[in-house]
Each structure stands twice: as C-alpha cells, then as structure tokens.
C-alpha cells in the first residue's frame, strides 16, 4: 500500500522542482547580466584622455544598482511631501520657548528696503547701539540709511557668538546660512530685516554669510558654500547648533507666523509664495515640490543625505538634487500653510544657468555617498572669517586643490553636456534593448526546455498509470482470492 501511495504522487514534486529550477535560473541570469551591462557602461570610459582631463567624470563612479531618474519625471515630483503631517505646535513650556508663544509676533510685517549707502557697520550699530538704547521703542525711527523704521526693540543679548533673547531659553539654537557671490546690497537688506524677524520670534540665533570669493564670475557653487558653512558650524562646537536654515540672500520672510524652527524628523520648506519687491503682480507660487529658497533642517538630516552635491556650477539644480537625496533616503518634506509662507524677493541680476544640471540630476542619487558634505574639506579654503555680532562673514575659495577638483570651464561643460546627453540616450537604449533581448532569449530557452521535457513527462505519466493499474489489478485479485 505504501508503494502505491508514493507512486501516485511522484509527478507533482518533479514538475514543481523543474519549474522552480527554471525560475531561479531565469532570475539569476537576468540580474547578473543587467548589473554587468550597467557597470560595464559606467565604469569604462569611452576615451581615457578625456577622463583624465575631466575630474567631473572622475568623480562619477556610478555603482550599477541605481535607477536613472529622467528629467521629465523629477520635474513633476522632486520631493515627497508629507501631506498628512501636522507641523510641530508645542504647548507653552517655560523652560524652552517655541516662537509661537512669543509676545512680539505681529503677523504680516512690513520689511525695510534701506538706502543703497547702508553699510555692514550701520547694521551693527543699529542692533547693538541705536535699537538697544531706545528702551521699549515702538515708535518710528529715522536713520541715515532708512526712514520709518518701526522695529520692536526686543531685549536681546550677544553672548558666545549667538544672539539670545533676554530671560528666555529658546527651543532651538539656530544658524541662518546665506550663500552668496557679490550681491552685497541684497545681503545687507536681508541681514537688516532678518534680525528683527528672528527677534520677534525670540530665537537664539546666529547669522552666517558664506561668500564665494574664488573663483569669481559665473562659476558659483552654492552646494559647496552650504557644505562649507555647515562644516564651519560643526567645527564651532560651542555654538551647539540644533537647527540649520539654508536661506537665499534675496528672500525676506514677511509673516511672523512663519516660524523659523526645525521639525524634528522632516526638512521644512517655507518658500511657497514669493512677490518681487515693488511688483504689482502679486505672489507667485513655484512648482509644488521645490525645496529651494528657504529650507530648515536639523544637522542630523543634513548629514543623513550627505548635504549638497559639490558638482553644480552656475544657477539651478542643486536644490532639486538635494530633493532627490531626500527621496533616496525616504525623507519627506513639510511646509507651513500658504498664508504664512510668504516672501518678498529682492531684485538682482540673473546668474548664469548651468547647462549640465539636467545630466547631473539624472545621476544624482547614485552619487549621494561620494559627492557631498563628507567630501567638502579638500575642495575649500577659508580665505577670511570676519566676525561681527550681526553677521559672521566667511569668505571662501570653493575650488581649492584645483588639480583634484577642477571645475570645468563653461565650454568644457557644454561639450560635456552634449557628450553626456548622447551618452545617456544611447545607454538607456542599450539597457532597454539588452533587457528585452535577454528576456526574449531566456523565455525561448525555457520554452524549449519545457517542450523537450514534455514527451518524457507524458511517457512517465503513461508508464506510471500502467504500473498503478497492474498493481491494483494484482491487489484486487489477491483480495478476491483471499475471500
Ligand atoms: C528650477 C531650478 C531650481 C530653482 C527653481 C526656482 C532647475 C533644474 C531643472 C528642473 N531647477 O527650475 O534650481 O531653485 O527653478 O527658481 O533648473
């Protein structure tokens, strides 16, 4: 009886085993092939001379297991929005004050555009002398650099490189980082206004202007400036900064309800609606998933995505690159409500656009660990650090060690862009074609195998049936005889 039972079921495990082996072979072959195709394409330079000359390519050692993110896709969604997330609204805590409990908040607040002759000394004097000596000043002030100033005189004190509200411990220790090249007037207007704004929110804060003084011209590298600024803050351990505010120099926040506090586990983007100073066209909204302009995040988050890429020279893209880094690390971005996140934009000439940005963005997530904050040190040189209480002015060479980290000229960039464009297109085609033909040939192989196997299985099946019949016959006979 035992024998019959075993034979009756012998077919199912065999077929199952054969199919399993086929499946495993198929999956393994497919993956190995795909990896080796991609790594072959990206690890092998087309032209060795070109590779040696061009450090940009040098740094793009692209591992084989990342997806390409085509421009059309990320333009639609460069960040993940945490739609259901409610911004932190802590209750009043006497030991650590959140700005929402400040008695100085005034809602939408008019910014000041000073006369163009304003100097950094004027700003320093204003906040450390003029304003401080006018106790509880709320009436209008006239100065040589602006008229009708009605900033509130919030009691503040400057200790150990940070501004502290008197008698209050703020919830966070904040650094406002402003990268720039030239744009002096924007910087002075910004600093003049942001102190008043930060004070109405009772922040404990410091302000850093991070200026690129070398190289000059259109080769502005905002990513390197931010990375350098964050490194500076990290090195000043006594500052003990818990919240980084990455701020464009031309944007002035207009509503006190736009709290300059970091959320504990999400980056916060606050530039939702922007109006040009003096324009009658009202506020414009940028694309939904922009994170450029003003971004607030903790040091931990900054390190988690390895900060900014160091490869974006000229205008545009570095912020979208950071977005992609958040996506890669599964971090979503939060935003305050539209009514609060409003800014005035100061006028300035437009920077030279970076034609290579689309291609750089395509490979962004692939470079995450090898191009960013952790790699910044050899690329920068602190030229000068000028400390005032109202601003620490850091002047930087962001292209130090040129041999290693040479930035291509605009012409080199253009040719690189053209070359890379073509390169990407052919690469994608090759991958797709290879995948398709691989799938097709593997399938054909499997079909052949099954075809070959079928007669044997049929034959086995028939002989099994015969054997079962003869044994059953034998048993039936035996039983009958026994009776
Ligand atoms: C985008 C720029 C950003 C910039 C915003 C707002 C690019 C990359 C291709 C989509 N991005 O278009 O860098 O902050 O405009 O000005 O150009």
GROMACS .gro file of C-alpha atoms and ligand atoms in nm:
model
  500
    1UNK     CA    1   0.000   0.000   0.000
    2UNK     CA    2   0.279   0.237   0.089
    3UNK     CA    3   0.441   0.190  -0.250
    4UNK     CA    4   0.120   0.272  -0.433
    5UNK     CA    5   0.068   0.586  -0.232
    6UNK     CA    6   0.419   0.714  -0.310
    7UNK     CA    7   0.398   0.645  -0.682
    8UNK     CA    8   0.062   0.808  -0.722
    9UNK     CA    9   0.210   1.144  -0.610
   10UNK     CA   10   0.553   1.125  -0.770
   11UNK     CA   11   0.463   1.355  -1.061
   12UNK     CA   12   0.371   1.673  -0.877
   13UNK     CA   13   0.702   1.729  -0.691
   14UNK     CA   14   0.904   1.661  -1.007
   15UNK     CA   15   0.714   1.916  -1.215
   16UNK     CA   16   0.728   2.163  -0.930
   17UNK     CA   17   1.104   2.113  -0.891
   18UNK     CA   18   1.166   2.158  -1.263
   19UNK     CA   19   0.965   2.481  -1.269
   20UNK     CA   20   1.145   2.612  -0.960
   21UNK     CA   21   1.486   2.545  -1.113
   22UNK     CA   22   1.377   2.720  -1.433
   23UNK     CA   23   1.255   3.020  -1.239
   24UNK     CA   24   1.573   3.052  -1.029
   25UNK     CA   25   1.797   3.016  -1.334
   26UNK     CA   26   1.599   3.282  -1.515
   27UNK     CA   27   1.609   3.535  -1.229
   28UNK     CA   28   1.981   3.485  -1.162
   29UNK     CA   29   2.086   3.510  -1.523
   30UNK     CA   30   1.878   3.820  -1.577
   31UNK     CA   31   2.017   4.005  -1.275
   32UNK     CA   32   2.380   3.922  -1.326
   33UNK     CA   33   2.352   4.030  -1.685
   34UNK     CA   34   2.178   4.354  -1.612
   35UNK     CA   35   2.433   4.453  -1.346
   36UNK     CA   36   2.728   4.373  -1.559
   37UNK     CA   37   2.583   4.565  -1.852
   38UNK     CA   38   2.532   4.879  -1.647
   39UNK     CA   39   2.862   4.858  -1.462
   40UNK     CA   40   3.040   4.797  -1.788
   41UNK     CA   41   2.889   5.107  -1.940
   42UNK     CA   42   2.957   5.339  -1.646
   43UNK     CA   43   3.289   5.216  -1.526
   44UNK     CA   44   3.450   5.210  -1.863
   45UNK     CA   45   3.547   5.547  -2.007
   46UNK     CA   46   3.486   5.599  -2.376
   47UNK     CA   47   3.807   5.786  -2.408
   48UNK     CA   48   4.082   5.767  -2.147
   49UNK     CA   49   4.236   6.106  -2.225
   50UNK     CA   50   3.907   6.275  -2.177
   51UNK     CA   51   3.857   6.101  -1.847
   52UNK     CA   52   4.193   6.212  -1.714
   53UNK     CA   53   4.124   6.573  -1.813
   54UNK     CA   54   3.781   6.584  -1.669
   55UNK     CA   55   3.752   6.548  -1.296
   56UNK     CA   56   3.374   6.560  -1.311
   57UNK     CA   57   3.362   6.225  -1.481
   58UNK     CA   58   3.634   6.108  -1.247
   59UNK     CA   59   3.408   6.154  -0.950
   60UNK     CA   60   3.112   5.981  -1.106
   61UNK     CA   61   3.199   5.624  -1.031
   62UNK     CA   62   2.849   5.502  -1.063
   63UNK     CA   63   2.752   5.182  -0.891
   64UNK     CA   64   2.538   4.951  -1.100
   65UNK     CA   65   2.224   4.923  -0.896
   66UNK     CA   66   2.059   5.263  -0.916
   67UNK     CA   67   1.766   5.376  -1.119
   68UNK     CA   68   1.804   5.662  -1.362
   69UNK     CA   69   1.561   5.941  -1.291
   70UNK     CA   70   1.473   6.114  -1.615
   71UNK     CA   71   1.433   6.491  -1.604
   72UNK     CA   72   1.066   6.482  -1.705
   73UNK     CA   73   0.990   6.272  -1.400
   74UNK     CA   74   1.165   6.468  -1.130
   75UNK     CA   75   1.044   6.799  -1.268
   76UNK     CA   76   0.699   6.674  -1.172
   77UNK     CA   77   0.794   6.545  -0.831
   78UNK     CA   78   1.130   6.639  -0.690
   79UNK     CA   79   1.035   6.576  -0.331
   80UNK     CA   80   0.795   6.368  -0.132
   81UNK     CA   81   0.551   6.589   0.052
   82UNK     CA   82   0.434   6.462   0.389
   83UNK     CA   83   0.076   6.563   0.325
   84UNK     CA   84  -0.076   6.433   0.645
   85UNK     CA   85   0.197   6.570   0.870
   86UNK     CA   86   0.095   6.841   1.115
   87UNK     CA   87   0.366   7.095   1.194
   88UNK     CA   88   0.502   7.085   1.544
   89UNK     CA   89   0.291   7.315   1.766
   90UNK     CA   90   0.430   7.269   2.114
   91UNK     CA   91   0.242   7.387   2.419
   92UNK     CA   92   0.389   7.666   2.624
   93UNK     CA   93   0.690   7.534   2.807
   94UNK     CA   94   0.857   7.780   3.044
   95UNK     CA   95   1.193   7.604   3.016
   96UNK     CA   96   1.215   7.619   2.634
   97UNK     CA   97   1.019   7.870   2.434
   98UNK     CA   98   0.875   7.796   2.091
   99UNK     CA   99   0.831   8.110   1.877
  100UNK     CA  100   0.456   8.065   1.859
  101UNK     CA  101   0.436   8.180   2.222
  102UNK     CA  102   0.637   8.497   2.168
  103UNK     CA  103   0.455   8.814   2.273
  104UNK     CA  104   0.622   9.008   1.990
  105UNK     CA  105   0.462   8.835   1.691
  106UNK     CA  106   0.291   9.080   1.462
  107UNK     CA  107   0.161   8.867   1.174
  108UNK     CA  108   0.237   9.014   0.832
  109UNK     CA  109   0.515   9.261   0.891
  110UNK     CA  110   0.647   9.529   0.653
  111UNK     CA  111   1.010   9.481   0.557
  112UNK     CA  112   1.253   9.769   0.515
  113UNK     CA  113   1.447   9.836   0.196
  114UNK     CA  114   1.731  10.063   0.315
  115UNK     CA  115   1.907  10.325   0.106
  116UNK     CA  116   2.182  10.180  -0.106
  117UNK     CA  117   2.452  10.354   0.100
  118UNK     CA  118   2.386  10.132   0.402
  119UNK     CA  119   2.697   9.957   0.537
  120UNK     CA  120   2.753   9.646   0.749
  121UNK     CA  121   2.867   9.887   1.026
  122UNK     CA  122   2.531  10.066   1.010
  123UNK     CA  123   2.354   9.737   1.071
  124UNK     CA  124   2.589   9.655   1.356
  125UNK     CA  125   2.530   9.998   1.510
  126UNK     CA  126   2.158   9.974   1.465
  127UNK     CA  127   2.120   9.644   1.650
  128UNK     CA  128   2.385   9.694   1.915
  129UNK     CA  129   2.351  10.069   1.982
  130UNK     CA  130   2.060  10.258   1.827
  131UNK     CA  131   1.794   9.999   1.895
  132UNK     CA  132   1.927   9.889   2.231
  133UNK     CA  133   1.946  10.239   2.375
  134UNK     CA  134   1.587  10.317   2.278
  135UNK     CA  135   1.418  10.123   2.554
  136UNK     CA  136   1.085   9.964   2.460
  137UNK     CA  137   1.087  10.157   2.138
  138UNK     CA  138   0.783  10.108   1.922
  139UNK     CA  139   0.756  10.446   1.757
  140UNK     CA  140   0.902  10.527   1.419
  141UNK     CA  141   1.280  10.572   1.392
  142UNK     CA  142   1.468  10.771   1.131
  143UNK     CA  143   1.826  10.684   1.043
  144UNK     CA  144   2.074  10.784   0.776
  145UNK     CA  145   2.015  10.459   0.590
  146UNK     CA  146   1.637  10.415   0.612
  147UNK     CA  147   1.329  10.604   0.712
  148UNK     CA  148   1.023  10.498   0.902
  149UNK     CA  149   1.175  10.202   1.082
  150UNK     CA  150   0.930  10.062   1.330
  151UNK     CA  151   1.107   9.750   1.450
  152UNK     CA  152   1.021   9.643   1.800
  153UNK     CA  153   1.306   9.672   2.048
  154UNK     CA  154   1.305   9.316   2.177
  155UNK     CA  155   1.557   9.275   2.464
  156UNK     CA  156   1.846   9.073   2.323
  157UNK     CA  157   2.199   8.995   2.428
  158UNK     CA  158   2.501   8.871   2.232
  159UNK     CA  159   2.700   8.601   2.414
  160UNK     CA  160   2.944   8.344   2.273
  161UNK     CA  161   2.872   8.426   1.909
  162UNK     CA  162   2.496   8.385   1.944
  163UNK     CA  163   2.208   8.625   1.999
  164UNK     CA  164   1.987   8.530   2.295
  165UNK     CA  165   1.651   8.673   2.399
  166UNK     CA  166   1.688   8.814   2.748
  167UNK     CA  167   1.524   8.599   3.016
  168UNK     CA  168   1.413   8.332   2.769
  169UNK     CA  169   1.559   7.996   2.666
  170UNK     CA  170   1.464   7.924   2.306
  171UNK     CA  171   1.353   7.579   2.198
  172UNK     CA  172   1.635   7.555   1.943
  173UNK     CA  173   1.976   7.701   1.863
  174UNK     CA  174   1.958   7.829   1.510
  175UNK     CA  175   2.212   7.914   1.240
  176UNK     CA  176   2.095   8.105   0.934
  177UNK     CA  177   2.329   8.030   0.641
  178UNK     CA  178   2.330   8.260   0.342
  179UNK     CA  179   2.549   8.166   0.045
  180UNK     CA  180   2.631   8.441  -0.199
  181UNK     CA  181   2.867   8.581  -0.456
  182UNK     CA  182   2.865   8.961  -0.483
  183UNK     CA  183   2.508   9.078  -0.418
  184UNK     CA  184   2.623   9.294  -0.132
  185UNK     CA  185   2.316   9.510  -0.129
  186UNK     CA  186   2.081   9.211  -0.112
  187UNK     CA  187   2.288   9.077   0.176
  188UNK     CA  188   2.270   9.399   0.378
  189UNK     CA  189   1.896   9.437   0.323
  190UNK     CA  190   1.843   9.076   0.418
  191UNK     CA  191   2.051   9.094   0.736
  192UNK     CA  192   1.890   9.419   0.838
  193UNK     CA  193   1.544   9.262   0.821
  194UNK     CA  194   1.616   8.909   0.940
  195UNK     CA  195   1.746   9.020   1.281
  196UNK     CA  196   1.418   9.192   1.356
  197UNK     CA  197   1.225   8.889   1.231
  198UNK     CA  198   1.431   8.642   1.439
  199UNK     CA  199   1.395   8.859   1.747
  200UNK     CA  200   1.017   8.884   1.719
  201UNK     CA  201   1.020   8.505   1.728
  202UNK     CA  202   1.258   8.503   2.028
  203UNK     CA  203   1.504   8.274   1.852
  204UNK     CA  204   1.854   8.202   1.981
  205UNK     CA  205   2.043   8.251   1.660
  206UNK     CA  206   2.350   8.341   1.461
  207UNK     CA  207   2.380   8.456   1.101
  208UNK     CA  208   2.649   8.345   0.857
  209UNK     CA  209   2.717   8.499   0.520
  210UNK     CA  210   2.910   8.246   0.318
  211UNK     CA  211   3.061   8.428   0.028
  212UNK     CA  212   3.239   8.275  -0.267
  213UNK     CA  213   3.539   8.498  -0.338
  214UNK     CA  214   3.713   8.247  -0.562
  215UNK     CA  215   3.653   8.153  -0.837
  216UNK     CA  216   3.467   8.463  -0.949
  217UNK     CA  217   3.226   8.509  -1.236
  218UNK     CA  218   2.953   8.271  -1.333
  219UNK     CA  219   3.106   7.972  -1.161
  220UNK     CA  220   2.902   8.000  -0.843
  221UNK     CA  221   2.880   7.681  -0.640
  222UNK     CA  222   2.602   7.711  -0.386
  223UNK     CA  223   2.625   7.347  -0.281
  224UNK     CA  224   2.992   7.381  -0.180
  225UNK     CA  225   2.915   7.705   0.006
  226UNK     CA  226   2.642   7.539   0.211
  227UNK     CA  227   2.859   7.235   0.282
  228UNK     CA  228   3.145   7.465   0.389
  229UNK     CA  229   2.914   7.672   0.611
  230UNK     CA  230   2.779   7.363   0.782
  231UNK     CA  231   3.135   7.233   0.832
  232UNK     CA  232   3.228   7.567   0.992
  233UNK     CA  233   2.932   7.542   1.231
  234UNK     CA  234   3.014   7.184   1.314
  235UNK     CA  235   3.372   7.284   1.398
  236UNK     CA  236   3.250   7.558   1.633
  237UNK     CA  237   3.128   7.308   1.889
  238UNK     CA  238   3.038   7.571   2.146
  239UNK     CA  239   2.768   7.707   1.914
  240UNK     CA  240   2.586   7.377   1.958
  241UNK     CA  241   2.354   7.448   1.666
  242UNK     CA  242   2.041   7.232   1.650
  243UNK     CA  243   1.867   7.393   1.354
  244UNK     CA  244   2.012   7.493   1.017
  245UNK     CA  245   1.832   7.745   0.800
  246UNK     CA  246   1.954   7.741   0.442
  247UNK     CA  247   1.848   8.079   0.313
  248UNK     CA  248   1.862   8.259  -0.022
  249UNK     CA  249   2.001   8.609   0.015
  250UNK     CA  250   1.721   8.772  -0.180
  251UNK     CA  251   1.423   8.641   0.017
  252UNK     CA  252   1.273   8.825   0.314
  253UNK     CA  253   1.007   8.647   0.518
  254UNK     CA  254   0.700   8.864   0.555
  255UNK     CA  255   0.490   8.689   0.815
  256UNK     CA  256   0.592   8.631   1.178
  257UNK     CA  257   0.380   8.315   1.184
  258UNK     CA  258   0.633   8.152   0.952
  259UNK     CA  259   0.826   8.004   1.243
  260UNK     CA  260   1.196   7.958   1.185
  261UNK     CA  261   1.213   7.631   1.378
  262UNK     CA  262   1.328   7.291   1.258
  263UNK     CA  263   1.090   6.997   1.267
  264UNK     CA  264   1.246   6.702   1.448
  265UNK     CA  265   1.242   6.448   1.166
  266UNK     CA  266   1.149   6.634   0.849
  267UNK     CA  267   1.308   6.911   0.647
  268UNK     CA  268   1.076   7.213   0.630
  269UNK     CA  269   1.047   7.419   0.315
  270UNK     CA  270   0.897   7.764   0.359
  271UNK     CA  271   0.926   7.946   0.027
  272UNK     CA  272   0.579   7.883  -0.101
  273UNK     CA  273   0.469   8.221  -0.232
  274UNK     CA  274   0.704   8.495  -0.344
  275UNK     CA  275   0.648   8.852  -0.455
  276UNK     CA  276   0.908   9.070  -0.622
  277UNK     CA  277   0.973   9.387  -0.422
  278UNK     CA  278   0.786   9.673  -0.589
  279UNK     CA  279   0.594   9.441  -0.823
  280UNK     CA  280   0.218   9.478  -0.857
  281UNK     CA  281   0.173   9.129  -0.995
  282UNK     CA  282   0.106   8.965  -0.661
  283UNK     CA  283   0.257   8.646  -0.523
  284UNK     CA  284   0.370   8.365  -0.748
  285UNK     CA  285   0.386   8.004  -0.648
  286UNK     CA  286   0.676   7.789  -0.754
  287UNK     CA  287   0.630   7.429  -0.860
  288UNK     CA  288   0.482   7.225  -0.584
  289UNK     CA  289   0.786   7.025  -0.494
  290UNK     CA  290   1.052   7.294  -0.496
  291UNK     CA  291   1.278   7.294  -0.191
  292UNK     CA  292   1.499   7.586  -0.294
  293UNK     CA  293   1.475   7.932  -0.141
  294UNK     CA  294   1.450   7.861   0.230
  295UNK     CA  295   1.490   7.519   0.386
  296UNK     CA  296   1.509   7.436   0.757
  297UNK     CA  297   1.656   7.111   0.877
  298UNK     CA  298   1.849   6.958   1.164
  299UNK     CA  299   2.219   6.879   1.143
  300UNK     CA  300   2.130   6.508   1.157
  301UNK     CA  301   1.911   6.532   0.848
  302UNK     CA  302   2.180   6.728   0.666
  303UNK     CA  303   2.433   6.455   0.735
  304UNK     CA  304   2.189   6.180   0.653
  305UNK     CA  305   2.173   6.293   0.289
  306UNK     CA  306   2.541   6.392   0.279
  307UNK     CA  307   2.444   6.758   0.234
  308UNK     CA  308   2.458   6.911  -0.113
  309UNK     CA  309   2.632   6.783  -0.421
  310UNK     CA  310   2.959   6.968  -0.486
  311UNK     CA  311   2.927   6.950  -0.864
  312UNK     CA  312   2.674   7.219  -0.955
  313UNK     CA  313   2.844   7.528  -1.100
  314UNK     CA  314   2.618   7.817  -1.200
  315UNK     CA  315   2.246   7.867  -1.150
  316UNK     CA  316   1.994   7.591  -1.087
  317UNK     CA  317   1.955   7.229  -0.998
  318UNK     CA  318   2.150   7.191  -0.672
  319UNK     CA  319   1.829   7.224  -0.471
  320UNK     CA  320   1.650   6.967  -0.689
  321UNK     CA  321   1.949   6.741  -0.637
  322UNK     CA  322   1.900   6.770  -0.261
  323UNK     CA  323   1.534   6.681  -0.312
  324UNK     CA  324   1.635   6.364  -0.488
  325UNK     CA  325   1.866   6.284  -0.197
  326UNK     CA  326   1.569   6.311   0.038
  327UNK     CA  327   1.367   6.083  -0.187
  328UNK     CA  328   1.650   5.831  -0.197
  329UNK     CA  329   1.662   5.832   0.185
  330UNK     CA  330   1.280   5.819   0.209
  331UNK     CA  331   1.256   6.157   0.381
  332UNK     CA  332   0.951   6.370   0.312
  333UNK     CA  333   0.941   6.749   0.324
  334UNK     CA  334   0.691   6.953   0.526
  335UNK     CA  335   0.556   7.301   0.461
  336UNK     CA  336   0.371   7.568   0.658
  337UNK     CA  337   0.039   7.696   0.528
  338UNK     CA  338   0.030   7.918   0.217
  339UNK     CA  339  -0.081   8.226   0.407
  340UNK     CA  340   0.224   8.222   0.633
  341UNK     CA  341   0.497   8.113   0.395
  342UNK     CA  342   0.519   8.440   0.203
  343UNK     CA  343   0.835   8.621   0.099
  344UNK     CA  344   0.949   8.941  -0.065
  345UNK     CA  345   1.214   8.885  -0.333
  346UNK     CA  346   1.483   9.148  -0.376
  347UNK     CA  347   1.585   9.234  -0.730
  348UNK     CA  348   1.918   9.104  -0.864
  349UNK     CA  349   2.071   9.009  -1.198
  350UNK     CA  350   2.013   8.651  -1.302
  351UNK     CA  351   2.302   8.409  -1.261
  352UNK     CA  352   2.447   8.209  -1.549
  353UNK     CA  353   2.243   7.893  -1.593
  354UNK     CA  354   2.415   7.561  -1.552
  355UNK     CA  355   2.361   7.362  -1.868
  356UNK     CA  356   2.493   7.048  -1.710
  357UNK     CA  357   2.226   7.046  -1.440
  358UNK     CA  358   1.989   6.807  -1.614
  359UNK     CA  359   2.254   6.543  -1.660
  360UNK     CA  360   2.390   6.590  -1.312
  361UNK     CA  361   2.038   6.545  -1.180
  362UNK     CA  362   1.991   6.225  -1.372
  363UNK     CA  363   2.271   6.060  -1.175
  364UNK     CA  364   2.207   6.242  -0.850
  365UNK     CA  365   2.108   5.959  -0.618
  366UNK     CA  366   2.391   5.746  -0.744
  367UNK     CA  367   2.649   5.998  -0.622
  368UNK     CA  368   2.484   6.058  -0.287
  369UNK     CA  369   2.753   5.900  -0.069
  370UNK     CA  370   3.056   6.000  -0.274
  371UNK     CA  371   2.970   6.361  -0.357
  372UNK     CA  372   2.863   6.590  -0.077
  373UNK     CA  373   2.924   6.721   0.273
  374UNK     CA  374   3.162   6.440   0.368
  375UNK     CA  375   3.385   6.522   0.068
  376UNK     CA  376   3.392   6.903   0.103
  377UNK     CA  377   3.714   6.962   0.301
  378UNK     CA  378   3.979   6.932   0.028
  379UNK     CA  379   3.770   7.146  -0.210
  380UNK     CA  380   3.751   7.458   0.008
  381UNK     CA  381   3.982   7.712   0.163
  382UNK     CA  382   3.867   7.963   0.422
  383UNK     CA  383   4.009   8.291   0.288
  384UNK     CA  384   3.882   8.515   0.564
  385UNK     CA  385   3.644   8.498   0.858
  386UNK     CA  386   3.515   8.834   0.971
  387UNK     CA  387   3.314   8.831   1.291
  388UNK     CA  388   3.057   9.092   1.379
  389UNK     CA  389   2.773   9.033   1.619
  390UNK     CA  390   2.519   9.086   1.343
  391UNK     CA  391   2.691   8.858   1.094
  392UNK     CA  392   2.985   8.622   1.062
  393UNK     CA  393   3.117   8.684   0.715
  394UNK     CA  394   3.302   8.382   0.580
  395UNK     CA  395   3.494   8.428   0.257
  396UNK     CA  396   3.573   8.112   0.070
  397UNK     CA  397   3.767   7.969  -0.215
  398UNK     CA  398   3.545   7.681  -0.322
  399UNK     CA  399   3.782   7.546  -0.578
  400UNK     CA  400   4.092   7.486  -0.370
  401UNK     CA  401   4.309   7.194  -0.468
  402UNK     CA  402   4.218   7.259  -0.829
  403UNK     CA  403   4.413   6.965  -0.965
  404UNK     CA  404   4.188   6.728  -0.783
  405UNK     CA  405   3.861   6.909  -0.802
  406UNK     CA  406   3.892   7.131  -1.101
  407UNK     CA  407   3.570   7.286  -1.220
  408UNK     CA  408   3.530   7.262  -1.596
  409UNK     CA  409   3.507   7.589  -1.787
  410UNK     CA  410   3.173   7.679  -1.945
  411UNK     CA  411   3.296   7.548  -2.282
  412UNK     CA  412   3.411   7.223  -2.130
  413UNK     CA  413   3.079   7.198  -1.956
  414UNK     CA  414   2.893   7.246  -2.281
  415UNK     CA  415   3.087   6.971  -2.454
  416UNK     CA  416   3.045   6.750  -2.152
  417UNK     CA  417   2.673   6.817  -2.158
  418UNK     CA  418   2.645   6.732  -2.525
  419UNK     CA  419   2.851   6.424  -2.483
  420UNK     CA  420   2.662   6.314  -2.173
  421UNK     CA  421   2.327   6.378  -2.336
  422UNK     CA  422   2.410   6.143  -2.617
  423UNK     CA  423   2.573   5.906  -2.375
  424UNK     CA  424   2.258   5.883  -2.161
  425UNK     CA  425   2.032   5.832  -2.459
  426UNK     CA  426   2.240   5.551  -2.604
  427UNK     CA  427   2.290   5.399  -2.262
  428UNK     CA  428   1.921   5.389  -2.194
  429UNK     CA  429   1.856   5.240  -2.537
  430UNK     CA  430   2.125   4.977  -2.483
  431UNK     CA  431   1.989   4.881  -2.146
  432UNK     CA  432   1.634   4.854  -2.273
  433UNK     CA  433   1.735   4.659  -2.583
  434UNK     CA  434   1.961   4.429  -2.389
  435UNK     CA  435   1.691   4.368  -2.133
  436UNK     CA  436   1.435   4.292  -2.399
  437UNK     CA  437   1.655   4.055  -2.596
  438UNK     CA  438   1.771   3.891  -2.275
  439UNK     CA  439   1.415   3.832  -2.164
  440UNK     CA  440   1.321   3.707  -2.508
  441UNK     CA  441   1.609   3.461  -2.537
  442UNK     CA  442   1.565   3.336  -2.179
  443UNK     CA  443   1.199   3.277  -2.243
  444UNK     CA  444   1.274   3.092  -2.565
  445UNK     CA  445   1.522   2.873  -2.382
  446UNK     CA  446   1.266   2.790  -2.118
  447UNK     CA  447   1.000   2.713  -2.377
  448UNK     CA  448   1.242   2.475  -2.549
  449UNK     CA  449   1.327   2.309  -2.220
  450UNK     CA  450   0.961   2.259  -2.138
  451UNK     CA  451   0.897   2.130  -2.492
  452UNK     CA  452   1.179   1.878  -2.452
  453UNK     CA  453   1.059   1.779  -2.113
  454UNK     CA  454   0.701   1.725  -2.214
  455UNK     CA  455   0.732   1.388  -2.401
  456UNK     CA  456   0.931   1.247  -2.109
  457UNK     CA  457   0.673   1.363  -1.857
  458UNK     CA  458   0.396   1.221  -2.081
  459UNK     CA  459   0.582   0.895  -2.110
  460UNK     CA  460   0.646   0.877  -1.733
  461UNK     CA  461   0.288   0.956  -1.672
  462UNK     CA  462   0.174   0.672  -1.902
  463UNK     CA  463   0.412   0.415  -1.750
  464UNK     CA  464   0.305   0.521  -1.402
  465UNK     CA  465  -0.054   0.471  -1.498
  466UNK     CA  466   0.023   0.122  -1.635
  467UNK     CA  467   0.211   0.025  -1.323
  468UNK     CA  468  -0.066   0.151  -1.094
  469UNK     CA  469  -0.319  -0.042  -1.297
  470UNK     CA  470  -0.119  -0.365  -1.277
  471UNK     CA  471  -0.061  -0.333  -0.902
  472UNK     CA  472  -0.427  -0.252  -0.842
  473UNK     CA  473  -0.516  -0.548  -1.054
  474UNK     CA  474  -0.281  -0.767  -0.856
  475UNK     CA  475  -0.426  -0.648  -0.527
  476UNK     CA  476  -0.784  -0.690  -0.638
  477UNK     CA  477  -0.704  -1.044  -0.747
  478UNK     CA  478  -0.528  -1.116  -0.417
  479UNK     CA  479  -0.823  -0.978  -0.221
  480UNK     CA  480  -1.067  -1.185  -0.426
  481UNK     CA  481  -0.858  -1.500  -0.376
  482UNK     CA  482  -0.832  -1.432  -0.009
  483UNK     CA  483  -1.210  -1.418   0.015
  484LIG     C1  484   1.408   7.545  -1.101
  484LIG     C2  485   1.557   7.518  -1.074
  484LIG     C3  486   1.584   7.534  -0.928
  484LIG     C4  487   1.537   7.671  -0.880
  484LIG     C5  488   1.390   7.687  -0.914
  484LIG     C6  489   1.330   7.819  -0.871
  484LIG     C7  490   1.647   7.352  -1.232
  484LIG     C8  491   1.672   7.205  -1.261
  484LIG     C9  492   1.581   7.154  -1.369
  484LIG    C10  493   1.439   7.137  -1.324
  484LIG     N1  494   1.588   7.381  -1.116
  484LIG     O1  495   1.379   7.532  -1.236
  484LIG     O2  496   1.721   7.515  -0.906
  484LIG     O3  497   1.554   7.683  -0.742
  484LIG     O4  498   1.373   7.673  -1.055
  484LIG     O5  499   1.390   7.927  -0.929
  484LIG     O6  500   1.678   7.436  -1.313
   0.00000   0.00000   0.00000
